PDB file of C-alpha atoms in Angstrom:
ATOM      1  CA  MET A 299      17.079 270.590 186.401  1.00  0.00           C
ATOM      2  CA  ASP A 300      18.156 269.580 182.807  1.00  0.00           C
ATOM      3  CA  THR A 301      17.228 265.586 182.377  1.00  0.00           C
ATOM      4  CA  MET A 302      20.461 265.235 179.912  1.00  0.00           C
ATOM      5  CA  ASN A 303      22.715 266.024 183.049  1.00  0.00           C
ATOM      6  CA  LEU A 304      21.142 264.005 185.322  1.00  0.00           C
ATOM      7  CA  TRP A 305      23.338 260.958 185.347  1.00  0.00           C
ATOM      8  CA  HIS A 306      26.033 262.819 183.202  1.00  0.00           C
ATOM      9  CA  ILE A 307      24.684 260.908 179.760  1.00  0.00           C
ATOM     10  CA  THR A 308      25.116 262.475 176.136  1.00  0.00           C
ATOM     11  CA  GLY A 309      22.560 263.418 173.892  1.00  0.00           C
ATOM     12  CA  TRP A 310      23.523 259.739 172.132  1.00  0.00           C
ATOM     13  CA  GLU A 311      23.353 257.854 175.440  1.00  0.00           C
ATOM     14  CA  PHE A 312      19.128 259.623 175.870  1.00  0.00           C
ATOM     15  CA  ALA A 313      18.403 258.813 172.402  1.00  0.00           C
ATOM     16  CA  ALA A 314      19.370 255.019 173.026  1.00  0.00           C
ATOM     17  CA  LEU A 315      17.200 255.493 176.321  1.00  0.00           C
ATOM     18  CA  ALA A 316      14.612 256.264 174.271  1.00  0.00           C
ATOM     19  CA  CYS A 317      14.355 253.786 171.650  1.00  0.00           C
ATOM     20  CA  ALA A 318      14.512 251.478 175.375  1.00  0.00           C
ATOM     21  CA  ALA A 319      11.695 252.936 176.332  1.00  0.00           C
ATOM     22  CA  LEU A 320       9.621 252.656 172.743  1.00  0.00           C
ATOM     23  CA  LEU A 321      11.143 248.926 172.873  1.00  0.00           C
ATOM     24  CA  VAL A 322       9.378 248.660 175.946  1.00  0.00           C
ATOM     25  CA  GLY A 323       6.152 249.371 174.892  1.00  0.00           C
ATOM     26  CA  PHE A 324       6.672 247.285 171.621  1.00  0.00           C
ATOM     27  CA  SER A 325       6.939 244.033 173.804  1.00  0.00           C
ATOM     28  CA  LYS A 326       4.114 245.094 176.440  1.00  0.00           C
ATOM     29  CA  THR A 327       1.773 244.745 173.211  1.00  0.00           C
ATOM     30  CA  ALA A 328       3.196 242.296 170.954  1.00  0.00           C
ATOM     31  CA  VAL A 329       6.633 240.391 171.782  1.00  0.00           C
ATOM     32  CA  SER A 330       6.839 240.251 176.140  1.00  0.00           C
ATOM     33  CA  GLY A 331      10.344 239.190 176.511  1.00  0.00           C
ATOM     34  CA  ALA A 332      11.707 241.762 173.774  1.00  0.00           C
ATOM     35  CA  ASN A 333      12.136 244.391 176.628  1.00  0.00           C
ATOM     36  CA  THR A 334      15.105 242.524 177.787  1.00  0.00           C
ATOM     37  CA  VAL A 335      17.287 243.962 175.114  1.00  0.00           C
ATOM     38  CA  SER A 336      15.626 247.402 176.862  1.00  0.00           C
ATOM     39  CA  LEU A 337      17.459 245.901 180.278  1.00  0.00           C
ATOM     40  CA  ALA A 338      20.781 245.644 178.772  1.00  0.00           C
ATOM     41  CA  ILE A 339      20.304 249.451 177.176  1.00  0.00           C
ATOM     42  CA  PHE A 340      19.904 250.977 180.514  1.00  0.00           C
ATOM     43  CA  ALA A 341      22.317 248.989 182.523  1.00  0.00           C
ATOM     44  CA  ALA A 342      24.894 250.096 179.328  1.00  0.00           C
ATOM     45  CA  VAL A 343      23.895 253.913 179.854  1.00  0.00           C
ATOM     46  CA  LEU A 344      23.081 253.880 183.669  1.00  0.00           C
ATOM     47  CA  PRO A 345      24.890 252.726 186.585  1.00  0.00           C
ATOM     48  CA  ALA A 346      23.953 248.991 186.745  1.00  0.00           C
ATOM     49  CA  ARG A 347      21.734 249.567 190.118  1.00  0.00           C
ATOM     50  CA  ALA A 348      20.393 252.288 189.719  1.00  0.00           C
ATOM     51  CA  SER A 349      18.932 251.239 185.915  1.00  0.00           C
ATOM     52  CA  THR A 350      16.730 249.445 187.626  1.00  0.00           C
ATOM     53  CA  GLY A 351      14.773 251.686 189.497  1.00  0.00           C
ATOM     54  CA  VAL A 352      14.740 253.566 186.145  1.00  0.00           C
ATOM     55  CA  LEU A 353      13.156 251.256 184.266  1.00  0.00           C
ATOM     56  CA  LEU A 354      10.818 250.576 186.485  1.00  0.00           C
ATOM     57  CA  PRO A 355       8.680 253.194 185.986  1.00  0.00           C
ATOM     58  CA  VAL A 356       8.217 252.672 182.629  1.00  0.00           C
ATOM     59  CA  LEU A 357       8.072 249.526 182.661  1.00  0.00           C
ATOM     60  CA  ILE A 358       5.149 249.902 184.841  1.00  0.00           C
ATOM     61  CA  ALA A 359       3.291 253.072 181.337  1.00  0.00           C
ATOM     62  CA  GLY A 360       3.775 250.247 179.142  1.00  0.00           C
ATOM     63  CA  ASP A 361       1.898 247.877 181.624  1.00  0.00           C
ATOM     64  CA  VAL A 362      -0.760 250.380 181.989  1.00  0.00           C
ATOM     65  CA  LEU A 363      -1.006 250.569 177.947  1.00  0.00           C
ATOM     66  CA  ALA A 364      -1.119 246.778 178.069  1.00  0.00           C
ATOM     67  CA  VAL A 365      -3.736 246.560 180.355  1.00  0.00           C
ATOM     68  CA  LEU A 366      -6.163 248.657 177.806  1.00  0.00           C
ATOM     69  CA  THR A 367      -5.297 247.411 175.104  1.00  0.00           C
ATOM     70  CA  TYR A 368      -5.787 243.320 175.848  1.00  0.00           C
ATOM     71  CA  ARG A 369      -7.717 243.760 179.045  1.00  0.00           C
ATOM     72  CA  ARG A 370     -10.408 241.140 178.216  1.00  0.00           C
ATOM     73  CA  HIS A 371      -8.177 238.268 177.033  1.00  0.00           C
ATOM     74  CA  ALA A 372      -7.098 238.416 181.086  1.00  0.00           C
ATOM     75  CA  HIS A 373      -6.805 234.458 182.782  1.00  0.00           C
ATOM     76  CA  TRP A 374      -7.737 235.086 186.468  1.00  0.00           C
ATOM     77  CA  PRO A 375      -7.299 231.431 187.887  1.00  0.00           C
ATOM     78  CA  THR A 376      -3.790 232.114 186.583  1.00  0.00           C
ATOM     79  CA  LEU A 377      -2.931 235.107 188.591  1.00  0.00           C
ATOM     80  CA  TRP A 378      -4.539 234.093 191.464  1.00  0.00           C
ATOM     81  CA  ARG A 379      -1.855 230.752 191.502  1.00  0.00           C
ATOM     82  CA  LEU A 380       0.747 232.697 190.506  1.00  0.00           C
ATOM     83  CA  PHE A 381       0.965 235.373 192.820  1.00  0.00           C
ATOM     84  CA  PRO A 382       1.675 234.131 196.231  1.00  0.00           C
ATOM     85  CA  ALA A 383       4.406 232.393 194.912  1.00  0.00           C
ATOM     86  CA  VAL A 384       5.351 236.112 192.956  1.00  0.00           C
ATOM     87  CA  ALA A 385       5.348 237.651 196.103  1.00  0.00           C
ATOM     88  CA  ALA A 386       7.988 235.294 197.879  1.00  0.00           C
ATOM     89  CA  GLY A 387       9.865 235.531 194.944  1.00  0.00           C
ATOM     90  CA  VAL A 388       9.864 239.385 194.728  1.00  0.00           C
ATOM     91  CA  VAL A 389      10.949 239.131 199.172  1.00  0.00           C
ATOM     92  CA  ALA A 390      13.929 236.542 198.179  1.00  0.00           C
ATOM     93  CA  GLY A 391      14.608 239.428 195.346  1.00  0.00           C
ATOM     94  CA  THR A 392      15.606 242.623 197.339  1.00  0.00           C
ATOM     95  CA  VAL A 393      17.233 240.339 199.670  1.00  0.00           C
ATOM     96  CA  PHE A 394      19.411 238.843 197.110  1.00  0.00           C
ATOM     97  CA  LEU A 395      20.133 242.441 196.517  1.00  0.00           C
ATOM     98  CA  MET A 396      21.400 244.007 199.667  1.00  0.00           C
ATOM     99  CA  TRP A 397      24.190 241.755 199.433  1.00  0.00           C
ATOM    100  CA  ALA A 398      24.556 240.831 195.478  1.00  0.00           C
ATOM    101  CA  ASP A 399      27.048 242.638 192.924  1.00  0.00           C
ATOM    102  CA  ASP A 400      25.801 243.226 189.660  1.00  0.00           C
ATOM    103  CA  GLY A 401      28.020 240.410 188.078  1.00  0.00           C
ATOM    104  CA  ILE A 402      26.183 237.789 190.570  1.00  0.00           C
ATOM    105  CA  VAL A 403      23.049 238.969 190.029  1.00  0.00           C
ATOM    106  CA  ARG A 404      23.573 239.347 185.973  1.00  0.00           C
ATOM    107  CA  THR A 405      25.104 235.817 185.564  1.00  0.00           C
ATOM    108  CA  SER A 406      21.937 234.126 187.719  1.00  0.00           C
ATOM    109  CA  ILE A 407      19.557 235.556 185.770  1.00  0.00           C
ATOM    110  CA  GLY A 408      20.714 235.131 182.947  1.00  0.00           C
ATOM    111  CA  ALA A 409      21.000 231.308 183.484  1.00  0.00           C
ATOM    112  CA  ILE A 410      17.557 231.380 184.751  1.00  0.00           C
ATOM    113  CA  LEU A 411      16.324 232.539 181.356  1.00  0.00           C
ATOM    114  CA  LEU A 412      18.049 230.164 179.674  1.00  0.00           C
ATOM    115  CA  LEU A 413      17.458 226.863 181.095  1.00  0.00           C
ATOM    116  CA  MET A 414      13.671 228.066 181.505  1.00  0.00           C
ATOM    117  CA  ALA A 415      13.910 228.570 177.373  1.00  0.00           C
ATOM    118  CA  ALA A 416      15.578 225.319 177.127  1.00  0.00           C
ATOM    119  CA  VAL A 417      12.871 223.073 179.518  1.00  0.00           C
ATOM    120  CA  THR A 418       9.747 224.941 177.651  1.00  0.00           C
ATOM    121  CA  VAL A 419      11.140 224.136 174.148  1.00  0.00           C
ATOM    122  CA  TRP A 420      11.913 220.600 175.385  1.00  0.00           C
ATOM    123  CA  ARG A 421       8.407 220.186 176.850  1.00  0.00           C
ATOM    124  CA  ARG A 422       6.751 221.887 174.195  1.00  0.00           C
ATOM    125  CA  ARG A 423       8.282 218.875 171.697  1.00  0.00           C
ATOM    126  CA  ALA A 424       7.556 215.990 173.969  1.00  0.00           C
ATOM    127  CA  ALA A 425       4.135 216.981 174.874  1.00  0.00           C
ATOM    128  CA  GLY A 426       1.737 214.881 172.762  1.00  0.00           C
ATOM    129  CA  ALA A 427      -0.940 217.481 173.184  1.00  0.00           C
ATOM    130  CA  GLU A 428      -1.457 221.199 173.446  1.00  0.00           C
ATOM    131  CA  PRO A 429      -1.264 221.803 177.011  1.00  0.00           C
ATOM    132  CA  ASP A 430      -4.410 223.627 178.539  1.00  0.00           C
ATOM    133  CA  PRO A 431      -4.104 226.948 180.492  1.00  0.00           C
ATOM    134  CA  ASP A 432      -6.761 225.478 182.792  1.00  0.00           C
ATOM    135  CA  ALA A 433      -5.047 222.718 184.110  1.00  0.00           C
ATOM    136  CA  VAL A 434      -3.483 225.393 186.515  1.00  0.00           C
ATOM    137  CA  VAL A 435      -6.006 223.814 189.187  1.00  0.00           C
ATOM    138  CA  THR A 436      -4.153 220.545 188.621  1.00  0.00           C
ATOM    139  CA  ARG A 437      -1.866 219.922 191.088  1.00  0.00           C
ATOM    140  CA  GLY A 438       1.107 219.663 188.447  1.00  0.00           C
ATOM    141  CA  GLY A 439      -0.528 222.909 187.304  1.00  0.00           C
ATOM    142  CA  ARG A 440      -0.182 224.411 190.683  1.00  0.00           C
ATOM    143  CA  VAL A 441       3.518 222.832 191.333  1.00  0.00           C
ATOM    144  CA  LYS A 442       4.574 224.402 187.939  1.00  0.00           C
ATOM    145  CA  ALA A 443       3.142 228.189 188.815  1.00  0.00           C
ATOM    146  CA  ARG A 444       4.269 227.777 192.526  1.00  0.00           C
ATOM    147  CA  SER A 445       7.774 227.519 190.998  1.00  0.00           C
ATOM    148  CA  TYR A 446       7.926 229.910 187.833  1.00  0.00           C
ATOM    149  CA  GLY A 447       6.101 232.707 189.966  1.00  0.00           C
ATOM    150  CA  VAL A 448       8.949 232.454 192.564  1.00  0.00           C
ATOM    151  CA  LEU A 449      11.399 232.237 190.118  1.00  0.00           C
ATOM    152  CA  GLY A 450       9.515 235.456 188.405  1.00  0.00           C
ATOM    153  CA  GLY A 451       9.187 237.268 191.401  1.00  0.00           C
ATOM    154  CA  PHE A 452      12.790 236.900 192.043  1.00  0.00           C
ATOM    155  CA  THR A 453      14.090 237.619 188.379  1.00  0.00           C
ATOM    156  CA  THR A 454      11.574 240.961 188.188  1.00  0.00           C
ATOM    157  CA  MET A 455      12.730 242.499 191.472  1.00  0.00           C
ATOM    158  CA  VAL A 456      16.537 241.884 190.987  1.00  0.00           C
ATOM    159  CA  ALA A 457      17.035 243.434 187.452  1.00  0.00           C
ATOM    160  CA  ASN A 458      13.318 244.049 186.294  1.00  0.00           C
ATOM    161  CA  ALA A 459      14.037 240.448 184.324  1.00  0.00           C
ATOM    162  CA  GLY A 460      10.665 238.406 185.034  1.00  0.00           C
ATOM    163  CA  GLY A 461       8.974 239.240 181.589  1.00  0.00           C
ATOM    164  CA  PRO A 462      11.434 235.741 180.208  1.00  0.00           C
ATOM    165  CA  VAL A 463      10.532 233.336 183.150  1.00  0.00           C
ATOM    166  CA  MET A 464       6.730 234.001 182.965  1.00  0.00           C
ATOM    167  CA  SER A 465       7.005 234.456 179.288  1.00  0.00           C
ATOM    168  CA  MET A 466       7.971 231.138 179.737  1.00  0.00           C
ATOM    169  CA  TYR A 467       5.342 229.779 181.939  1.00  0.00           C
ATOM    170  CA  LEU A 468       2.235 230.926 179.701  1.00  0.00           C
ATOM    171  CA  LEU A 469       3.850 229.192 176.736  1.00  0.00           C
ATOM    172  CA  SER A 470       4.718 225.838 178.814  1.00  0.00           C
ATOM    173  CA  ALA A 471       0.517 226.526 179.745  1.00  0.00           C
ATOM    174  CA  GLY A 472      -0.690 226.754 176.685  1.00  0.00           C
ATOM    175  CA  PHE A 473      -1.588 230.372 176.112  1.00  0.00           C
ATOM    176  CA  ARG A 474      -2.773 231.354 172.651  1.00  0.00           C
ATOM    177  CA  LYS A 475      -1.258 234.979 171.338  1.00  0.00           C
ATOM    178  CA  LEU A 476      -4.191 237.089 173.069  1.00  0.00           C
ATOM    179  CA  GLY A 477      -4.308 235.201 176.502  1.00  0.00           C
ATOM    180  CA  PHE A 478      -1.064 235.324 176.890  1.00  0.00           C
ATOM    181  CA  LEU A 479      -0.882 239.320 176.190  1.00  0.00           C
ATOM    182  CA  GLY A 480      -3.994 239.941 178.709  1.00  0.00           C
ATOM    183  CA  THR A 481      -2.531 237.387 181.108  1.00  0.00           C
ATOM    184  CA  SER A 482       0.539 239.106 181.373  1.00  0.00           C
ATOM    185  CA  ALA A 483      -0.612 242.342 180.986  1.00  0.00           C
ATOM    186  CA  PHE A 484      -2.710 242.614 184.287  1.00  0.00           C
ATOM    187  CA  PHE A 485       0.196 240.384 185.596  1.00  0.00           C
ATOM    188  CA  PHE A 486       3.059 242.785 184.974  1.00  0.00           C
ATOM    189  CA  LEU A 487       0.868 246.251 186.326  1.00  0.00           C
ATOM    190  CA  ILE A 488       0.210 244.500 189.716  1.00  0.00           C
ATOM    191  CA  VAL A 489       3.798 242.889 190.331  1.00  0.00           C
ATOM    192  CA  ASN A 490       5.794 246.475 189.137  1.00  0.00           C
ATOM    193  CA  VAL A 491       3.478 248.238 190.989  1.00  0.00           C
ATOM    194  CA  SER A 492       3.953 245.929 193.834  1.00  0.00           C
ATOM    195  CA  LYS A 493       7.891 246.705 193.451  1.00  0.00           C
ATOM    196  CA  VAL A 494       7.695 250.217 193.476  1.00  0.00           C
ATOM    197  CA  PRO A 495       8.250 250.231 197.767  1.00  0.00           C
ATOM    198  CA  PHE A 496      10.802 248.238 198.103  1.00  0.00           C
ATOM    199  CA  SER A 497      12.527 249.918 195.431  1.00  0.00           C
ATOM    200  CA  VAL A 498      11.820 253.143 196.887  1.00  0.00           C
ATOM    201  CA  GLY A 499      13.442 251.090 200.302  1.00  0.00           C
ATOM    202  CA  LEU A 500      16.464 250.754 198.364  1.00  0.00           C
ATOM    203  CA  GLY A 501      17.271 253.953 197.246  1.00  0.00           C
ATOM    204  CA  LEU A 502      16.592 252.812 193.393  1.00  0.00           C
ATOM    205  CA  ILE A 503      13.778 255.765 192.882  1.00  0.00           C
ATOM    206  CA  ASP A 504      14.630 259.003 193.741  1.00  0.00           C
ATOM    207  CA  GLY A 505      13.650 262.392 192.486  1.00  0.00           C
ATOM    208  CA  ARG A 506      16.387 262.044 189.763  1.00  0.00           C
ATOM    209  CA  SER A 507      15.271 258.842 188.633  1.00  0.00           C
ATOM    210  CA  LEU A 508      11.323 259.979 188.491  1.00  0.00           C
ATOM    211  CA  LEU A 509      12.306 263.486 185.994  1.00  0.00           C
ATOM    212  CA  LEU A 510      13.953 260.747 183.827  1.00  0.00           C
ATOM    213  CA  ASP A 511      11.699 258.848 183.599  1.00  0.00           C
ATOM    214  CA  ALA A 512       8.974 262.065 182.453  1.00  0.00           C
ATOM    215  CA  ALA A 513      10.764 262.345 179.839  1.00  0.00           C
ATOM    216  CA  LEU A 514      10.976 259.065 178.343  1.00  0.00           C
ATOM    217  CA  VAL A 515       7.695 258.123 178.830  1.00  0.00           C
ATOM    218  CA  ALA A 516       6.576 259.417 176.046  1.00  0.00           C
ATOM    219  CA  PHE A 517       8.782 257.009 173.972  1.00  0.00           C
ATOM    220  CA  VAL A 518       6.343 254.063 175.367  1.00  0.00           C
ATOM    221  CA  VAL A 519       3.333 255.443 174.005  1.00  0.00           C
ATOM    222  CA  PRO A 520       4.398 254.841 169.880  1.00  0.00           C
ATOM    223  CA  GLY A 521       6.285 251.753 170.643  1.00  0.00           C
ATOM    224  CA  ALA A 522       2.389 249.759 171.975  1.00  0.00           C
ATOM    225  CA  PHE A 523       0.776 251.461 169.226  1.00  0.00           C
ATOM    226  CA  ILE A 524       3.581 249.486 166.641  1.00  0.00           C
ATOM    227  CA  GLY A 525       3.321 246.554 169.068  1.00  0.00           C
ATOM    228  CA  LYS A 526      -0.680 246.131 168.925  1.00  0.00           C
ATOM    229  CA  TRP A 527      -0.271 246.749 164.835  1.00  0.00           C
ATOM    230  CA  ALA A 528       2.101 244.241 164.382  1.00  0.00           C
ATOM    231  CA  VAL A 529       0.590 241.005 166.432  1.00  0.00           C
ATOM    232  CA  ASN A 530      -2.199 241.273 164.461  1.00  0.00           C
ATOM    233  CA  ARG A 531       0.151 240.248 161.547  1.00  0.00           C
ATOM    234  CA  ILE A 532       1.847 238.221 163.241  1.00  0.00           C
ATOM    235  CA  ASN A 533       0.559 233.929 163.524  1.00  0.00           C
ATOM    236  CA  GLN A 534       0.743 232.069 166.679  1.00  0.00           C
ATOM    237  CA  ARG A 535       3.875 229.451 165.459  1.00  0.00           C
ATOM    238  CA  LEU A 536       6.194 232.921 164.668  1.00  0.00           C
ATOM    239  CA  PHE A 537       4.554 234.529 168.004  1.00  0.00           C
ATOM    240  CA  GLU A 538       5.642 231.690 170.193  1.00  0.00           C
ATOM    241  CA  GLN A 539       9.191 231.590 168.057  1.00  0.00           C
ATOM    242  CA  LEU A 540      10.336 234.934 168.608  1.00  0.00           C
ATOM    243  CA  VAL A 541       9.167 235.405 172.497  1.00  0.00           C
ATOM    244  CA  ILE A 542      11.587 231.917 172.758  1.00  0.00           C
ATOM    245  CA  ALA A 543      13.962 233.948 170.692  1.00  0.00           C
ATOM    246  CA  ALA A 544      13.643 236.990 172.895  1.00  0.00           C
ATOM    247  CA  THR A 545      14.279 234.917 175.874  1.00  0.00           C
ATOM    248  CA  VAL A 546      17.517 233.609 175.138  1.00  0.00           C
ATOM    249  CA  VAL A 547      18.922 236.845 173.583  1.00  0.00           C
ATOM    250  CA  GLY A 548      18.293 238.484 177.236  1.00  0.00           C
ATOM    251  CA  GLY A 549      19.774 235.400 178.404  1.00  0.00           C
ATOM    252  CA  VAL A 550      23.025 235.261 176.438  1.00  0.00           C
ATOM    253  CA  GLN A 551      23.450 239.551 176.798  1.00  0.00           C
ATOM    254  CA  LEU A 552      23.387 239.249 180.751  1.00  0.00           C
ATOM    255  CA  LEU A 553      25.766 236.170 180.927  1.00  0.00           C
ATOM    256  CA  LEU A 554      28.114 238.837 178.348  1.00  0.00           C
ATOM    257  CA  PRO A 555      30.738 240.226 180.784  1.00  0.00           C
TER     258      PRO A 555
END
């Protein structure tokens, strides 16, 4: 079957999807949250709901590459605290998808992303000292992990937009660059794989979408290598600014009609 005819897309539209897939690879190994641009491209080229099913395997391919690159830097106490709350968020997102239309989904997530970015910037400026990732074991750390976890699970299920939410959490927890990338790599690999049965059940992943994914995954690999090259040339302050900027851009994109 001709991949170009799966969704009645033109050559230029396929080129746009390929660029979005390359950006997924880059975001997974360099600036987490930047793949919200990919989300917008997929939603513009493909039917909005169907685009989430096509994008998910592409994201998983990027997650695998990120884990292979940064597996030694993951902070597992943070991951174990997040997963139960994320599971609740994924279930809530699945229920939400059963009745919400595309407009409600986009507006809700866009507002959440902008709120998280504003709260993170405010907290970092107001804090007298750098936060510590190990503070996740404190009562306040547990509450914050659960709150962000539910939001992350919800947004990743309804629009594959959990990256910016979790980016804001990891920045607010004081993660340095490599710890940030290693922890988020394992987090999203596990979460995205767990979403597959839900997406199949909702009809978002099928044979047609997987055939298109097979053509797009090849573009994720060079994006990941570009990201690995770039991250070694980005200092911590610029890294944090880029993550926050990508989150704001993603939130604004989702709010635009």
